[in-house]
C-alpha positions as a Python dict, from the first residue, in 0.01 Angstrom:
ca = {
    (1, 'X'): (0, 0, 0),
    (2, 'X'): (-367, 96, 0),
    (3, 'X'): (-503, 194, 316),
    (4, 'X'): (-892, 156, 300),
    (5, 'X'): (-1144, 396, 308),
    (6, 'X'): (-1268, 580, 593),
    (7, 'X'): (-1630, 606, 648),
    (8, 'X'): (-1989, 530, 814),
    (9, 'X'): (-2324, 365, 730),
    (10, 'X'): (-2608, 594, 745),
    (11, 'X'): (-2955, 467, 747),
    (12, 'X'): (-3155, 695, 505),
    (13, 'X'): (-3498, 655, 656),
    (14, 'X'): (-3392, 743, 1021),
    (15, 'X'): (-3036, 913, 975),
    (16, 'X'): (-2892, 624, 1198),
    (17, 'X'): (-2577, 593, 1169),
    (18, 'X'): (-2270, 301, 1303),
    (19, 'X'): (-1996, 160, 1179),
    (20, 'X'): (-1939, -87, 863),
    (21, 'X'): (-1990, -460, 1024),
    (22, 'X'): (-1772, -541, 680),
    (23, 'X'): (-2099, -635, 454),
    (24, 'X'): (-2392, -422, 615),
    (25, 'X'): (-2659, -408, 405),
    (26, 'X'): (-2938, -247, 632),
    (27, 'X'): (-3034, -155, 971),
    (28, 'X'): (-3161, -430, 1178),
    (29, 'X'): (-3448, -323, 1412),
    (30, 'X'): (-3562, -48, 1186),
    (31, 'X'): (-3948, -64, 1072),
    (32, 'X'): (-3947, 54, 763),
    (33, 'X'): (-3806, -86, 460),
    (34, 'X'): (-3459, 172, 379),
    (35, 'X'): (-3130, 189, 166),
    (36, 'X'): (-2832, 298, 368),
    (37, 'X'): (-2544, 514, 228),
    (38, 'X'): (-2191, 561, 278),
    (39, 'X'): (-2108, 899, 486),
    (40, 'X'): (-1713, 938, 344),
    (41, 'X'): (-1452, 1113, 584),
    (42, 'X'): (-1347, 1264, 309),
    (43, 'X'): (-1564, 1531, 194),
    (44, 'X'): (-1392, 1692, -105),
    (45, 'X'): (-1317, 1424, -383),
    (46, 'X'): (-961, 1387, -497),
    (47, 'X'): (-895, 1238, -755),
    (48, 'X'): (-577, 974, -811),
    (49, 'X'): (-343, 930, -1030),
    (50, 'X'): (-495, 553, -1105),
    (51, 'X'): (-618, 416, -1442),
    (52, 'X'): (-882, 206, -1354),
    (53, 'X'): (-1221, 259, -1124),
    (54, 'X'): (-981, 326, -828),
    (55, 'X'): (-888, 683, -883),
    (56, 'X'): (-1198, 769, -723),
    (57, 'X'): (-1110, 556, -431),
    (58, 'X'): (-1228, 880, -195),
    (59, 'X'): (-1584, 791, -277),
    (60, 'X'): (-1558, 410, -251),
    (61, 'X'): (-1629, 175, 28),
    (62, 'X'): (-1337, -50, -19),
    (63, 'X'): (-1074, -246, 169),
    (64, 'X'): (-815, -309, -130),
    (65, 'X'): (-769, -247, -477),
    (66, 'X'): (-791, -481, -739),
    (67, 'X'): (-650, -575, -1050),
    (68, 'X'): (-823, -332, -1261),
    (69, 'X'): (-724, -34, -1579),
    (70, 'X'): (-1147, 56, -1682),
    (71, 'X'): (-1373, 316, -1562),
    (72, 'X'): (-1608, 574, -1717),
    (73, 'X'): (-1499, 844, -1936),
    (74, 'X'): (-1643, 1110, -2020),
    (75, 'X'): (-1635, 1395, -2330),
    (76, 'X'): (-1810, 1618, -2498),
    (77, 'X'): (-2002, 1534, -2814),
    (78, 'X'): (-2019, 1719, -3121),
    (79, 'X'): (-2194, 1505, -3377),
    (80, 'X'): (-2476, 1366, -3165),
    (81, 'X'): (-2514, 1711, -3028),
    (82, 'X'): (-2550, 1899, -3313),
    (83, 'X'): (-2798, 1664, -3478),
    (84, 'X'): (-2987, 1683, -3134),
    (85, 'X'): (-2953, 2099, -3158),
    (86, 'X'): (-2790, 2057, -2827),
    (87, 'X'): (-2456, 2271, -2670),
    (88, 'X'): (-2345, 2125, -2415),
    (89, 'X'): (-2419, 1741, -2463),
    (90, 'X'): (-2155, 1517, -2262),
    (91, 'X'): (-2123, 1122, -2290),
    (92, 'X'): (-2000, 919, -2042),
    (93, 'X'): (-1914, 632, -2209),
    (94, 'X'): (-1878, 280, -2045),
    (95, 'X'): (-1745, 16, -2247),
    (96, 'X'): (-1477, -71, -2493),
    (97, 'X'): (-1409, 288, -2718),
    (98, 'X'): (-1015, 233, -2761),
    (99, 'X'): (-1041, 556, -2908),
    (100, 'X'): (-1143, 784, -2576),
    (101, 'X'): (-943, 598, -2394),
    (102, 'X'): (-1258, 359, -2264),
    (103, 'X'): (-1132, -17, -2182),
    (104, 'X'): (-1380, -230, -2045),
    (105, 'X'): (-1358, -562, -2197),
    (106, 'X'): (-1703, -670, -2104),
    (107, 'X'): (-1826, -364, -2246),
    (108, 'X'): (-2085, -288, -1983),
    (109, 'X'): (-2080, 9, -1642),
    (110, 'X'): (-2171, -332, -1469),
    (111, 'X'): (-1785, -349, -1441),
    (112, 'X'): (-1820, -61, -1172),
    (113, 'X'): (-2009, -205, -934),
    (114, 'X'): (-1826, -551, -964),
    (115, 'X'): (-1492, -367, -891),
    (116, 'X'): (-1629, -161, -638),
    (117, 'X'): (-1819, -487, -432),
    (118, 'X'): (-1525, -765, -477),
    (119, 'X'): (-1294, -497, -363),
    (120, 'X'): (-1523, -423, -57),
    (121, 'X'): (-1514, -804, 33),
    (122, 'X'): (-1300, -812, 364),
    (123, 'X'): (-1079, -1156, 462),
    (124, 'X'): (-1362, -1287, 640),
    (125, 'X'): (-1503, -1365, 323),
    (126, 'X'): (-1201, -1483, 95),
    (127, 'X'): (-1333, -1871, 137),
    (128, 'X'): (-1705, -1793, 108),
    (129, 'X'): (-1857, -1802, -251),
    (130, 'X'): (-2078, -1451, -343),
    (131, 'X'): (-2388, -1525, -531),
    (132, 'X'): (-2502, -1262, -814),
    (133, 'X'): (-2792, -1283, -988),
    (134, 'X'): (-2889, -1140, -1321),
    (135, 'X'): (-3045, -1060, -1657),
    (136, 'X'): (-2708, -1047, -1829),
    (137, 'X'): (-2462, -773, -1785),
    (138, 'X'): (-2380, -758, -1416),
    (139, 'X'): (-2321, -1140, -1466),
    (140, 'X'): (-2041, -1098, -1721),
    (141, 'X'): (-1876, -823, -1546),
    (142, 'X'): (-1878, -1000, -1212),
    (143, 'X'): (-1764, -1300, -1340),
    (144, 'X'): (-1442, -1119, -1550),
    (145, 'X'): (-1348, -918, -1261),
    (146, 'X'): (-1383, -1297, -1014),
    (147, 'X'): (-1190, -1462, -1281),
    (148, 'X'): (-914, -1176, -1296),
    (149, 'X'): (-901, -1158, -930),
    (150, 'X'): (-957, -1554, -836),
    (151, 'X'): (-1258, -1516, -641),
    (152, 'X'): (-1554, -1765, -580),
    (153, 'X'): (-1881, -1703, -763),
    (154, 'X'): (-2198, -1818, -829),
    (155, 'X'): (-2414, -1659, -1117),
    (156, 'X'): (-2747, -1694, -1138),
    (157, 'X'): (-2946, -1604, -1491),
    (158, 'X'): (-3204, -1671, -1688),
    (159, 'X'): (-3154, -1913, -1950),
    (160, 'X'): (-3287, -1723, -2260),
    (161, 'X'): (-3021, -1443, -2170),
    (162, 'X'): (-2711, -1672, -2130),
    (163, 'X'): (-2600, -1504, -2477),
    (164, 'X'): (-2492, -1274, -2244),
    (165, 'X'): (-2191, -1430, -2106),
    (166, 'X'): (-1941, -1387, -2392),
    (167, 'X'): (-1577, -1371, -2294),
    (168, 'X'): (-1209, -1301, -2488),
    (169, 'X'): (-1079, -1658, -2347),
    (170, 'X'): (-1199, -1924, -2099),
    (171, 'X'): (-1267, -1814, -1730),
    (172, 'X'): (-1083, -1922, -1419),
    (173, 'X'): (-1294, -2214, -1267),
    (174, 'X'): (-1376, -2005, -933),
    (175, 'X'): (-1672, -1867, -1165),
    (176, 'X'): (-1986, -2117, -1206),
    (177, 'X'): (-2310, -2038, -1314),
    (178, 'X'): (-2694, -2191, -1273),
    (179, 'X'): (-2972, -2050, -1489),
    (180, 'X'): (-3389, -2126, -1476),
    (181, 'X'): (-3559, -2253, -1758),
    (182, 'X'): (-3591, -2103, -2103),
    (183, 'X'): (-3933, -1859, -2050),
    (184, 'X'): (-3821, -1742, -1709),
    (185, 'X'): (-3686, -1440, -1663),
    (186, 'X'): (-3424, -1181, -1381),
    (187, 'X'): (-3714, -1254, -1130),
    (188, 'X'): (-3665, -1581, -1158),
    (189, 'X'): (-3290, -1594, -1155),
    (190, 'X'): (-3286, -1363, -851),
    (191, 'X'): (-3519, -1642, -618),
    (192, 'X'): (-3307, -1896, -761),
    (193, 'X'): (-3000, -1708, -624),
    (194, 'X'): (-3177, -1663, -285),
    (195, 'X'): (-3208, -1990, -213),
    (196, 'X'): (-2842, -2059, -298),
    (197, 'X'): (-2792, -1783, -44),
    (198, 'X'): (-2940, -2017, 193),
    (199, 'X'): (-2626, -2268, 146),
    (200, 'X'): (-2348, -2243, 444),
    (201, 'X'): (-2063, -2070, 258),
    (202, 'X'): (-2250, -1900, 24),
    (203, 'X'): (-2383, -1464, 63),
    (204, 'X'): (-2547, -1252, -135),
    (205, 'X'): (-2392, -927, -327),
    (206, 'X'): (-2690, -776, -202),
    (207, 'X'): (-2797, -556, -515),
    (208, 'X'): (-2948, -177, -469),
    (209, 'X'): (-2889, -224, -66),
    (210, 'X'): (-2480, -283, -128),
    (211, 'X'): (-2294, 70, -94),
    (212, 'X'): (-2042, -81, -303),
    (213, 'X'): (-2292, -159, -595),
    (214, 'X'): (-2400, 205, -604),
    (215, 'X'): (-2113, 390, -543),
    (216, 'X'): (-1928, 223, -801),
    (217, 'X'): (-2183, 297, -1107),
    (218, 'X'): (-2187, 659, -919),
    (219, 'X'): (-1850, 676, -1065),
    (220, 'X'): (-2021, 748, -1419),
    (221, 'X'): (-2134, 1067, -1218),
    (222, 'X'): (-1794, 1156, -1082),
    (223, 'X'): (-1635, 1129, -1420),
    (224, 'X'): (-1881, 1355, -1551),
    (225, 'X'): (-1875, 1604, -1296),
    (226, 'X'): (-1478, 1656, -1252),
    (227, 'X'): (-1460, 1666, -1644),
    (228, 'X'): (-1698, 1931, -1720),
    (229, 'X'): (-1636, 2079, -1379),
    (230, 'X'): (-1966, 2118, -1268),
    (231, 'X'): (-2305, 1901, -1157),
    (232, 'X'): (-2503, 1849, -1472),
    (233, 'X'): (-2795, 2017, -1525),
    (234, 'X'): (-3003, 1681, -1642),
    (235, 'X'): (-2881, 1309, -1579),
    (236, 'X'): (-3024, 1055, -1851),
    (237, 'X'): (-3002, 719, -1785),
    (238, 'X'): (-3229, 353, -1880),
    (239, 'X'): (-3278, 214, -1609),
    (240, 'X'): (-3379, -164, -1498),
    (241, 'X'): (-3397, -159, -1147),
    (242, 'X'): (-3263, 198, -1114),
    (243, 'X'): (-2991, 171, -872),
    (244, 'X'): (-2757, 358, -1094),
    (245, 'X'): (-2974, 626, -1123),
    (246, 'X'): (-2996, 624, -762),
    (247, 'X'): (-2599, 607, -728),
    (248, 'X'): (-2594, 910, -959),
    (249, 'X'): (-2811, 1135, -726),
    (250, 'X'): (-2654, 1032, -423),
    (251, 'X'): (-2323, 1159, -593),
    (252, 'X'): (-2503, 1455, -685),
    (253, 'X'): (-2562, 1574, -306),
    (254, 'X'): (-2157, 1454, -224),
    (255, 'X'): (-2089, 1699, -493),
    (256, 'X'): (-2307, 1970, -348),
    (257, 'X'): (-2153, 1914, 21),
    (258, 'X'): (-1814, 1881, -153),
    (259, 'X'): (-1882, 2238, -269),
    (260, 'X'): (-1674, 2332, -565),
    (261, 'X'): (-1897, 2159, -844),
    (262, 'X'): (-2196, 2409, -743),
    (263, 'X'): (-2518, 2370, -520),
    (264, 'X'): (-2807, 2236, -800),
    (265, 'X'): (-2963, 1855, -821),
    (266, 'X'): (-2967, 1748, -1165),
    (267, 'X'): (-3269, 1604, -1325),
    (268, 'X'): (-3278, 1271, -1287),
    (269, 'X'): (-3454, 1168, -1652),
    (270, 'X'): (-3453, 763, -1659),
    (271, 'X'): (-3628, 573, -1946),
    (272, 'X'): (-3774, 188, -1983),
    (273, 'X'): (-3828, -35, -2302),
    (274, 'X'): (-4188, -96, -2382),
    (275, 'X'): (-4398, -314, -2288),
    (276, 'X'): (-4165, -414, -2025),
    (277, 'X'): (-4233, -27, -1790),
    (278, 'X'): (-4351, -108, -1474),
    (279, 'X'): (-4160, 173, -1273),
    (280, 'X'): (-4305, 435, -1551),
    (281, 'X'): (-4637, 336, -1480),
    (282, 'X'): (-4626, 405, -1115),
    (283, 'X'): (-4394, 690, -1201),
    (284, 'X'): (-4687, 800, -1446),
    (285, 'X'): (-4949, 760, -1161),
    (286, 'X'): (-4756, 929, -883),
    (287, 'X'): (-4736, 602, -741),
    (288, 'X'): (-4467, 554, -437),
    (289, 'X'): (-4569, 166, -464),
    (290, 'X'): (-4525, -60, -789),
    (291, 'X'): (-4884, -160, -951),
    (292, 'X'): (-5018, -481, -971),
    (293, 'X'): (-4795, -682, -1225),
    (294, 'X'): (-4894, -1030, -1366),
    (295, 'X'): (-4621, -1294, -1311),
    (296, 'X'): (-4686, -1438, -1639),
    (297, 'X'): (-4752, -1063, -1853),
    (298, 'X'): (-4428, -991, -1675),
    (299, 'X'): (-4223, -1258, -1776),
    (300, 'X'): (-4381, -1235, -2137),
    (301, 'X'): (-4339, -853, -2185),
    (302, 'X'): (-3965, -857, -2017),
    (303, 'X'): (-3897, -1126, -2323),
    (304, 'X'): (-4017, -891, -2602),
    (305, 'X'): (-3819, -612, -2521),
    (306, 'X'): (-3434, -586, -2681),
    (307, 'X'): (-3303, -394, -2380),
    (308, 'X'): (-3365, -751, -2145),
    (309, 'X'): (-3123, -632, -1876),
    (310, 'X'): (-3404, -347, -1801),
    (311, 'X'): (-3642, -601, -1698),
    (312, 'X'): (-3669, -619, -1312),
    (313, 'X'): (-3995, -686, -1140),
    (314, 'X'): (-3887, -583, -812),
    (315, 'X'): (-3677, -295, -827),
    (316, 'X'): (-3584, -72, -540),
    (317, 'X'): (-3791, 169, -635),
    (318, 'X'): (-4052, 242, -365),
    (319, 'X'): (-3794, 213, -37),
    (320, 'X'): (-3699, 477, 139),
    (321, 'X'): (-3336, 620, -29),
    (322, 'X'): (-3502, 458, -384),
    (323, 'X'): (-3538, 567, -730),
    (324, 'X'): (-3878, 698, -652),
    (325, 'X'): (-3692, 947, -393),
    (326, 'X'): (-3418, 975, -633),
    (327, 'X'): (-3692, 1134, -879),
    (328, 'X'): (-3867, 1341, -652),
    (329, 'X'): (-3578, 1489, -496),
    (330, 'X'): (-3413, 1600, -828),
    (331, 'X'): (-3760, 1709, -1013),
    (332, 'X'): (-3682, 1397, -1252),
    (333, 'X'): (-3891, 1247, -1452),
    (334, 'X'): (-3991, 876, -1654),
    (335, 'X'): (-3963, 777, -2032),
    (336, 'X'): (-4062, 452, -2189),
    (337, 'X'): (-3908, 378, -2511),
    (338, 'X'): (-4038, 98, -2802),
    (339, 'X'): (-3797, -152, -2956),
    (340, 'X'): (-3812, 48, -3288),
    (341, 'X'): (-3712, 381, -3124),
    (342, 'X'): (-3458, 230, -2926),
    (343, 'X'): (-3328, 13, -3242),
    (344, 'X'): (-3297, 404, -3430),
    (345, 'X'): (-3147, 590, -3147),
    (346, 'X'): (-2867, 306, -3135),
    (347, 'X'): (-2774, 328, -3526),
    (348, 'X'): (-2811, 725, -3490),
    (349, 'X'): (-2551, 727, -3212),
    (350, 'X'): (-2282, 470, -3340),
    (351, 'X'): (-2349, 647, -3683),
    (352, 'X'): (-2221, 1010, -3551),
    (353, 'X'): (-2025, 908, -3244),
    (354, 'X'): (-1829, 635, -3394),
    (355, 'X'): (-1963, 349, -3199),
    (356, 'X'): (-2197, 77, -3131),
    (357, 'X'): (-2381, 86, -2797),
    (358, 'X'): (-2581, -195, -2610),
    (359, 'X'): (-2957, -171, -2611),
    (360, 'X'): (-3002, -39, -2269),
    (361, 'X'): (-2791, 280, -2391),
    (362, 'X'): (-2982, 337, -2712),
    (363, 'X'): (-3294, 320, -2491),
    (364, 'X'): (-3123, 581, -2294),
    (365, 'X'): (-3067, 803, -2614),
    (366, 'X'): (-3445, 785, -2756),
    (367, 'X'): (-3522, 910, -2413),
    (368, 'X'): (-3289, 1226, -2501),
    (369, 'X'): (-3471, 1278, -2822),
    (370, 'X'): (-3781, 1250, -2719),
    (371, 'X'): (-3707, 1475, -2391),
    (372, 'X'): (-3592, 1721, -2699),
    (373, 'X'): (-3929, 1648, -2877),
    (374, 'X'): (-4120, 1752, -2556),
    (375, 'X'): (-3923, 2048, -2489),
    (376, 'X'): (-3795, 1949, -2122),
    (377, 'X'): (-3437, 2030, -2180),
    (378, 'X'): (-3297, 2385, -2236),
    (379, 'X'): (-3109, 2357, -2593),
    (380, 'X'): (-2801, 2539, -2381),
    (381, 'X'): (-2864, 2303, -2060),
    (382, 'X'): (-2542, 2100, -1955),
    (383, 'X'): (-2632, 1740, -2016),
    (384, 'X'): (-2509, 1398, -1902),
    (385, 'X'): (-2582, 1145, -2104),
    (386, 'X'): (-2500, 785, -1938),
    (387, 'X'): (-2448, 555, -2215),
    (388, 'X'): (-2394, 227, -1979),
    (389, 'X'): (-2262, 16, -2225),
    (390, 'X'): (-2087, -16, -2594),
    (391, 'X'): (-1825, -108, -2818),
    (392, 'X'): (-1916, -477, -2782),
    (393, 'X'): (-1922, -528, -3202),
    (394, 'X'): (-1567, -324, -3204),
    (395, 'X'): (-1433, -516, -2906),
    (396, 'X'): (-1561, -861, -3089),
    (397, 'X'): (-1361, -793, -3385),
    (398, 'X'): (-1108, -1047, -3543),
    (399, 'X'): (-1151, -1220, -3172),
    (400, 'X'): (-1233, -1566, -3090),
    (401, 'X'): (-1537, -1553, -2806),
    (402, 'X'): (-1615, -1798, -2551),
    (403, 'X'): (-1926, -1859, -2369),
    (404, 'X'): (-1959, -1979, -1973),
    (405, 'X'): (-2217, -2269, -1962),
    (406, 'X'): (-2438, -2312, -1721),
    (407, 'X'): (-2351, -2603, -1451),
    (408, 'X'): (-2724, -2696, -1415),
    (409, 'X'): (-3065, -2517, -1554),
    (410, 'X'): (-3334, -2575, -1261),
    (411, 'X'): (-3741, -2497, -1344),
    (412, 'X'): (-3884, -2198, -1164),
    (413, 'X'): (-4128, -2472, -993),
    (414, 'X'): (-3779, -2680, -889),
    (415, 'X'): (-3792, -2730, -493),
    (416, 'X'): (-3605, -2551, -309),
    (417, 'X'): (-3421, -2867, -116),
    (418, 'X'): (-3331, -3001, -489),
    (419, 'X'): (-3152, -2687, -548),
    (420, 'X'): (-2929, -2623, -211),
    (421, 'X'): (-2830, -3046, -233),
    (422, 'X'): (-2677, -2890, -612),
    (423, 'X'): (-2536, -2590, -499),
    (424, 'X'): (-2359, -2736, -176),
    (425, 'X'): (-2111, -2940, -440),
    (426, 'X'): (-2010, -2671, -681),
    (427, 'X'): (-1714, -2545, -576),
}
């Protein structure tokens, strides 16, 4: 029998803190815009004998466990690293890598977060429908780990990136998804999901602002830090809204009050695909806010990049407890990455390490090399780097794939009345 974890919701721009409602996602009443974190009664991390996500259960904000054998794993690389000149490179490697031990069968660390928010979901909830929205990969993981676990959701994508929702065999019908128009893109897709929000029945995941969300991709942190035994020195990571980047600091200072990892922040070093680098501009400008972004540049430069799940417009990046904090706090610092170094970086790592990995994670690796390039690692530094997804061409092998269709594709101009009559007779 699992009894749920103990803790409290802390309100990072005030230090408020109360009580988990069961789905708070901020403080009401508070002026300015903030994230709020989990403050765990537990303070030192144990680790249990589990051999899915839920081993670090400690660090989790859940009511129940779920039907679940993947999580992050971690090692320590020899080929990559000595191509790189590097001594003390470590992967953590989410996806399917039978081989390490890795077993996520959508081959994606979006798997984290969707075992770490449906197992948050309390039985006030267990007849309402949660609505996701996304550019791909959080989609597919959410709707495996609904379909495993029979519970109701509602995707919402862009069109052009329904490619993304490849599956081993059909999904349980609980899982549904709308999508806008071919040209659109995760912006799109996430106002399309807010008005479905707006249906009786229906709630939102809630994205950066969900505890669950980011402490379950902080789990890529935990694996790395209990395997090597210490906080990394530098934490690289491509980010598209930067929430697990976020997750992975806020780990970082559990770790330090934890006190047996040591008492050090590591570098948080995070890395777009060009053009699509709005964070890295205001990054570049020592900008708290986001710069002005055309809706149409945005849209056209977020559907020229490879890595598409980095594109969002409105990442939480200038709130208080954000990625711009994140960055600050831990003396971190921005890449941006072209298709052709990202394309290189990819076929460099599954060349020496054995295995493919998504775009997102080869964006992730050019950021290493060119970090290398620019001198700003030590060659001796201990390194994490956070490859967020792989092993989707080994995991596709000999296998018949499905794809989930979309129920209905909607315009981004589609009224919004038009869209809650649909939604109300899905499920």
């Amino acid at each position: 029998m699992f009894n749920p974890t103990k803790y409290q919701i802390k309100s990072v721009a005030t230090g408020n803190v109360c009580e988990d409602c069961g789905w708070t996602l901020d403080f009401k009443g508070e002026e300015k815009p903030s994230l709020v974190r989990a403050i765990y009664e537990n303070k030192q991390l144990e680790v249990k004998d589990h051999d899915g996500l839920y081993c670090y259960a400690d660090w989790l904000p859940i009511k129940r466990t779920l039907k679940c054998d993947a999580k992050p794993v971690t090692y320590k690389s020899e080929a990559l690293a000595e191509k790189l000149g590097l001594k003390n490179l470590y992967i953590t490697f989410n996806g399917y890598f039978p081989e390490i031990g890795a077993k996520m069968r959508t081959c994606s660390f979006k798997e984290t977060e969707a075992y770490s928010i449906c197992a948050r979901l309390g039985e006030d909830k267990k007849d309402e429908v949660i609505v996701v929205s996304s550019a791909g990969n959080t989609a597919r993981a959410f709707a495996q780990v609904c379909s495993d676990n029979n519970i109701k959701l509602l995707l919402t994508i862009p069109e052009d990136n329904l490619d993304a929702l490849w599956f081993e065999k059909p999904l349980n019908p609980c899982v549904k998804v709308i999508a806008t128009k071919s040209g659109s893109d995760y912006f799109d897709a996430i106002n399309l999901g807010n008005i479905a929000c707006e249906v009786e029945g229906f709630f939102a995941e809630g994205g950066a602002k969900n505890i669950a969300r980011r402490d379950g991709m902080a789990t890529t942190m935990l694996s790395a830090t209990t395997f090597i035994g210490r906080i990394p020195d530098y934490y690289f990571q491509a980010v598209g809204s930067g929430t697990g980047a976020i997750a992975a600091w806020e780990a970082n200072l559990r770790f330090i009050e934890d006190g047996r990892f040591g008492d050090h922040k590591a570098k948080i070093y995070v890395s777009q695909n060009r053009p699509f680098v709005p964070m890295y501009d205001a990054w570049k400008q020592d900008s708290r806010e986001m710069l002005p972004y055309d809706n149409d540049q945005a849209r056209l430069d977020a559907n020229s990049v490879i890595a598409k799940v980095l594109t969002n417009r409105k990442p939480p990046y200038s709130i208080a407890g954000g990625l711009y904090d994140a960055m600050k706090d831990s003396d971190g610092d921005f890449f941006a990455v072209t298709n052709e170094e990202a394309e290189q970086a990819g076929l460099l790592f599954e060349e020496l390490e054995g295995i493919d990995i998504n775009p997102a994670a080869a964006v992730a690796t050019a950021s290493l090399i060119q970090a290398i390039n620019n001198n700003q690692v030590e060659k001796d530094a201990v390194i994490m780097l956070n490859i967020t997804g792989g092993g989707e061409k080994r995991f596709k092998e000999n296998k018949e794939i499905f794809y989930l269709q979309p129920t209905r594709i909607f315009d981004v101009d589609a009224s919004k009345e038009e869209i809650k009559e649909f939604v109300k007779k899905m499920f």
